[in-house]
Amino acid sequence: SQQGEEDPQALSIQEGENATMNCSYKTSINNLQWYRQNSGRGLVHLILIRSNEREKHSGRLRVTLDTSKKSSSLLITASRAADTASYFCATVFHQGGSEKLVFGKGTKLTVNP
Amino acid sequence: NAGVMQNPRHLVRRRGQEARLRCSPMKGHSHVYWYRQLPEEGLKFMVYLQKENIIDESGMPKERFSAEFPKEGPSILRIQQVVRGDSAAYFCASSPQMGGLGEKLFFGSGTQLSVL
């Protein structure tokens, strides 16, 4: 499989705590993307980090990338109940002249009020 | 500026019937991707289309499934003779150019297909 794999599969925390989700992938990448999915909805793009970047911030989100370990992490600081969702990492898979995003199975985050 | 529009939102079919799922990409986007998601699973790539062309259908089952993106109108994912295993959420995503080259995808809200 060319997918990224998120870890943990599920995470439950209290409001105000930080949430860390990890993603490992198998092939070399140009960029890695994180998406969020609320229950029953489509995915929403959160952040993209390029292979030559090590860390990126967006509001309460912090993403790191370690290409030597083929891994990335998503940190949500000062979590809120509204952050409850599934989070997916995605990488580009090249095949036969085509490019597509492939997704991991996701981390299901529950933030308890 | 409307986002990616998918309809219907929910679709119920009996075994053996046909299911047609529609997707209108964002304005100005010429690349459409279809993904399937089973409960508690990630998204599985099915097909990548540009206007009037199928670029990559490596994720599509060989039988009963087809997709098109005509010059005019929405992209259609068609499932013939549906079986219970086809029950899933089907998501469409679009991008202004090849999605992998540093471009993010914009997703619709999905069509939940239930096969009785």
Coordinates of C-alpha atoms in Angstrom, one line a residue:
Chain A
S1 CA 0.0 0.0 0.0
Q2 CA 1.2 3.5 -0.8
Q3 CA -1.0 5.0 1.9
G4 CA 0.1 7.0 4.9
E5 CA -0.8 5.4 8.2
E6 CA -2.0 7.5 11.1
D7 CA -1.3 6.8 14.7
P8 CA -3.2 6.5 17.0
Q9 CA -6.4 5.3 15.4
A10 CA -8.4 7.0 18.1
L11 CA -7.6 9.7 20.7
S12 CA -9.7 11.1 23.4
I13 CA -8.7 14.2 25.4
Q14 CA -10.1 17.0 27.5
E15 CA -10.7 20.5 26.3
G16 CA -7.6 22.6 26.6
E17 CA -5.2 19.7 26.2
N18 CA -3.0 19.3 23.2
A19 CA -3.6 16.5 20.6
T20 CA -0.8 14.9 18.7
M21 CA -1.4 12.7 15.7
N22 CA 1.3 10.9 13.7
C23 CA 1.5 9.8 10.1
S24 CA 4.0 7.5 8.5
Y25 CA 4.3 7.0 4.7
K26 CA 6.2 4.7 2.4
T27 CA 7.4 6.6 -0.7
S28 CA 9.3 9.8 -1.3
I29 CA 7.1 12.8 -1.4
N30 CA 6.9 16.3 -2.8
N31 CA 4.5 17.4 -0.1
L32 CA 2.3 15.9 2.7
Q33 CA -1.2 17.2 3.4
W34 CA -3.5 17.0 6.4
Y35 CA -7.3 17.0 6.2
R36 CA -10.1 17.0 8.7
Q37 CA -13.4 15.3 8.3
N38 CA -16.4 16.0 10.5
S39 CA -18.8 13.1 10.9
G40 CA -20.8 12.6 7.8
R41 CA -19.1 15.4 5.9
G42 CA -16.4 15.8 3.2
L43 CA -12.8 16.4 3.9
V44 CA -11.5 19.9 4.5
H45 CA -7.9 20.8 3.8
L46 CA -6.0 21.9 6.8
I47 CA -2.3 22.4 5.9
L48 CA 0.3 21.4 3.4
I49 CA 3.9 20.9 4.2
R50 CA 6.5 20.6 1.4
S51 CA 9.4 18.1 1.5
N52 CA 11.9 20.8 2.0
E53 CA 10.1 22.2 5.1
R54 CA 10.5 20.8 8.6
E55 CA 7.7 22.6 10.4
K56 CA 4.7 24.7 9.6
H57 CA 2.1 26.5 11.7
S58 CA -1.4 27.6 11.0
G59 CA -3.3 29.0 14.0
R60 CA -3.5 26.3 16.6
L61 CA -2.1 23.7 14.2
R62 CA 1.6 22.7 14.0
V63 CA 2.8 20.2 11.5
T64 CA 6.2 18.7 11.4
L65 CA 7.8 16.6 8.7
D66 CA 10.8 14.2 9.0
T67 CA 11.6 12.9 5.5
S68 CA 14.4 10.7 6.8
K69 CA 11.9 8.8 8.9
K70 CA 9.1 9.3 6.4
S71 CA 6.8 10.6 9.1
S72 CA 4.8 13.7 10.0
S73 CA 2.9 14.9 13.0
L74 CA 0.0 17.2 13.5
L75 CA -0.3 19.0 16.8
I76 CA -3.5 20.8 17.8
T77 CA -2.9 23.0 20.8
A78 CA -5.5 24.1 23.3
S79 CA -8.0 21.8 21.9
R80 CA -11.7 22.6 21.8
A81 CA -14.8 20.4 21.6
A82 CA -15.3 21.7 18.0
D83 CA -12.0 20.0 17.1
T84 CA -13.7 16.6 17.4
A85 CA -13.3 15.0 14.0
S86 CA -11.2 12.5 12.1
Y87 CA -7.9 13.7 10.8
F88 CA -6.2 12.2 7.7
C89 CA -2.8 12.6 6.2
A90 CA -2.4 12.4 2.5
T91 CA 0.5 11.9 0.1
V92 CA 0.9 12.0 -3.6
F93 CA 1.2 8.7 -5.4
H94 CA 2.6 8.7 -8.9
Q95 CA 1.6 6.0 -11.2
G96 CA 1.7 5.8 -15.0
G97 CA 1.9 9.5 -15.6
S98 CA -1.0 10.1 -13.2
E99 CA -0.9 11.7 -9.7
K100 CA -3.4 11.2 -7.0
L101 CA -3.7 11.8 -3.3
V102 CA -3.8 8.7 -1.2
F103 CA -5.1 8.8 2.3
G104 CA -4.5 7.0 5.5
K105 CA -7.2 5.5 7.7
G106 CA -7.2 8.5 9.9
T107 CA -7.1 9.4 13.6
K108 CA -10.5 9.9 15.3
L109 CA -10.1 12.7 17.8
T110 CA -12.7 13.3 20.5
V111 CA -12.3 16.4 22.6
N112 CA -14.4 16.2 25.7
P113 CA -15.9 19.5 27.1
Chain B
N1 CA -18.4 30.9 -5.1
A2 CA -20.0 27.6 -4.6
G3 CA -17.9 24.7 -3.5
V4 CA -17.9 21.2 -4.9
M5 CA -21.6 20.1 -5.2
Q6 CA -22.6 16.5 -4.9
N7 CA -26.1 15.1 -5.3
P8 CA -28.0 13.3 -4.1
R9 CA -26.8 13.5 -0.5
H10 CA -28.4 10.2 0.2
L11 CA -29.3 7.5 -2.3
V12 CA -31.1 4.2 -1.5
R13 CA -31.1 1.5 -4.1
R14 CA -32.2 -2.1 -4.1
R15 CA -29.9 -4.8 -5.2
G16 CA -29.6 -4.9 -9.0
Q17 CA -30.6 -1.3 -9.6
E18 CA -28.4 1.4 -11.0
A19 CA -26.9 4.2 -8.9
R20 CA -25.9 7.6 -10.5
L21 CA -23.9 10.0 -8.4
R22 CA -23.3 13.5 -9.6
C23 CA -20.5 15.9 -8.9
S24 CA -20.1 19.5 -10.0
P25 CA -16.6 20.8 -9.3
M26 CA -15.7 24.2 -8.1
K27 CA -15.8 26.9 -10.8
G28 CA -12.6 27.0 -12.7
H29 CA -11.6 23.4 -11.7
S30 CA -11.0 21.0 -14.5
H31 CA -9.8 18.0 -12.5
V32 CA -12.2 15.7 -10.7
Y33 CA -11.4 12.8 -8.3
W34 CA -13.8 10.2 -6.9
Y35 CA -13.1 8.4 -3.6
R36 CA -15.0 5.8 -1.7
Q37 CA -15.1 5.6 2.1
L38 CA -16.4 2.7 4.1
P39 CA -17.4 3.3 7.8
E40 CA -14.4 3.9 10.1
E41 CA -12.0 3.8 7.1
G42 CA -10.0 6.2 5.1
L43 CA -10.8 7.3 1.6
K44 CA -9.9 4.9 -1.3
F45 CA -9.1 6.5 -4.6
M46 CA -11.3 5.3 -7.5
V47 CA -10.9 7.5 -10.5
Y48 CA -9.3 10.7 -11.8
L49 CA -10.9 12.6 -14.7
Q50 CA -10.4 15.7 -16.6
K51 CA -13.0 17.1 -19.0
E52 CA -13.9 14.3 -21.5
N53 CA -10.9 12.2 -20.4
I54 CA -10.3 9.5 -17.9
I55 CA -6.8 9.9 -16.6
D56 CA -6.5 7.2 -14.0
E57 CA -9.1 4.6 -13.2
S58 CA -6.8 2.2 -11.4
G59 CA -9.1 2.3 -8.3
M60 CA -12.3 1.4 -10.1
P61 CA -13.7 -2.1 -9.9
K62 CA -13.4 -3.6 -13.4
E63 CA -17.1 -4.4 -13.6
R64 CA -20.3 -2.4 -13.0
F65 CA -18.5 0.9 -12.2
S66 CA -17.9 3.7 -14.7
A67 CA -17.3 7.4 -14.6
E68 CA -17.4 10.3 -17.0
F69 CA -16.8 14.0 -17.0
P70 CA -18.4 15.5 -20.1
K71 CA -17.6 18.7 -21.7
E72 CA -20.8 20.2 -20.3
G73 CA -22.4 19.2 -17.1
P74 CA -21.3 17.4 -13.9
S75 CA -19.1 14.4 -13.5
I76 CA -21.1 11.2 -13.1
L77 CA -20.1 8.0 -11.2
R78 CA -22.3 5.2 -12.3
I79 CA -22.7 1.9 -10.6
Q80 CA -24.7 -0.7 -12.4
Q81 CA -26.5 -3.7 -10.7
V82 CA -25.6 -2.5 -7.2
V83 CA -24.8 -5.1 -4.5
R84 CA -24.8 -4.6 -0.7
G85 CA -21.0 -4.2 -0.7
D86 CA -21.4 -1.0 -2.7
S87 CA -22.9 0.7 0.3
A88 CA -20.5 3.4 1.2
A89 CA -20.0 7.2 1.1
Y90 CA -18.7 8.4 -2.2
F91 CA -16.8 11.7 -2.3
C92 CA -15.9 13.8 -5.2
A93 CA -13.0 16.3 -5.1
S94 CA -11.8 18.9 -7.5
S95 CA -8.7 20.9 -8.1
P96 CA -7.7 23.6 -10.7
Q97 CA -4.8 21.4 -11.9
M98 CA -3.2 18.1 -11.2
G99 CA -4.0 17.6 -7.5
G100 CA -0.7 16.1 -6.6
L101 CA 1.6 18.9 -7.6
G102 CA 1.3 20.9 -4.4
E103 CA -2.4 21.6 -4.9
K104 CA -4.9 20.8 -2.3
L105 CA -8.2 19.1 -3.1
F106 CA -11.6 20.6 -2.5
F107 CA -14.2 18.0 -1.4
G108 CA -17.9 17.8 -1.7
S109 CA -20.1 16.6 1.1
G110 CA -20.4 13.2 -0.4
T111 CA -23.2 10.8 -1.4
Q112 CA -24.2 8.1 1.0
L113 CA -25.2 5.1 -1.0
S114 CA -27.3 2.5 0.8
V115 CA -28.1 -0.8 -1.0
L116 CA -31.0 -2.7 0.5

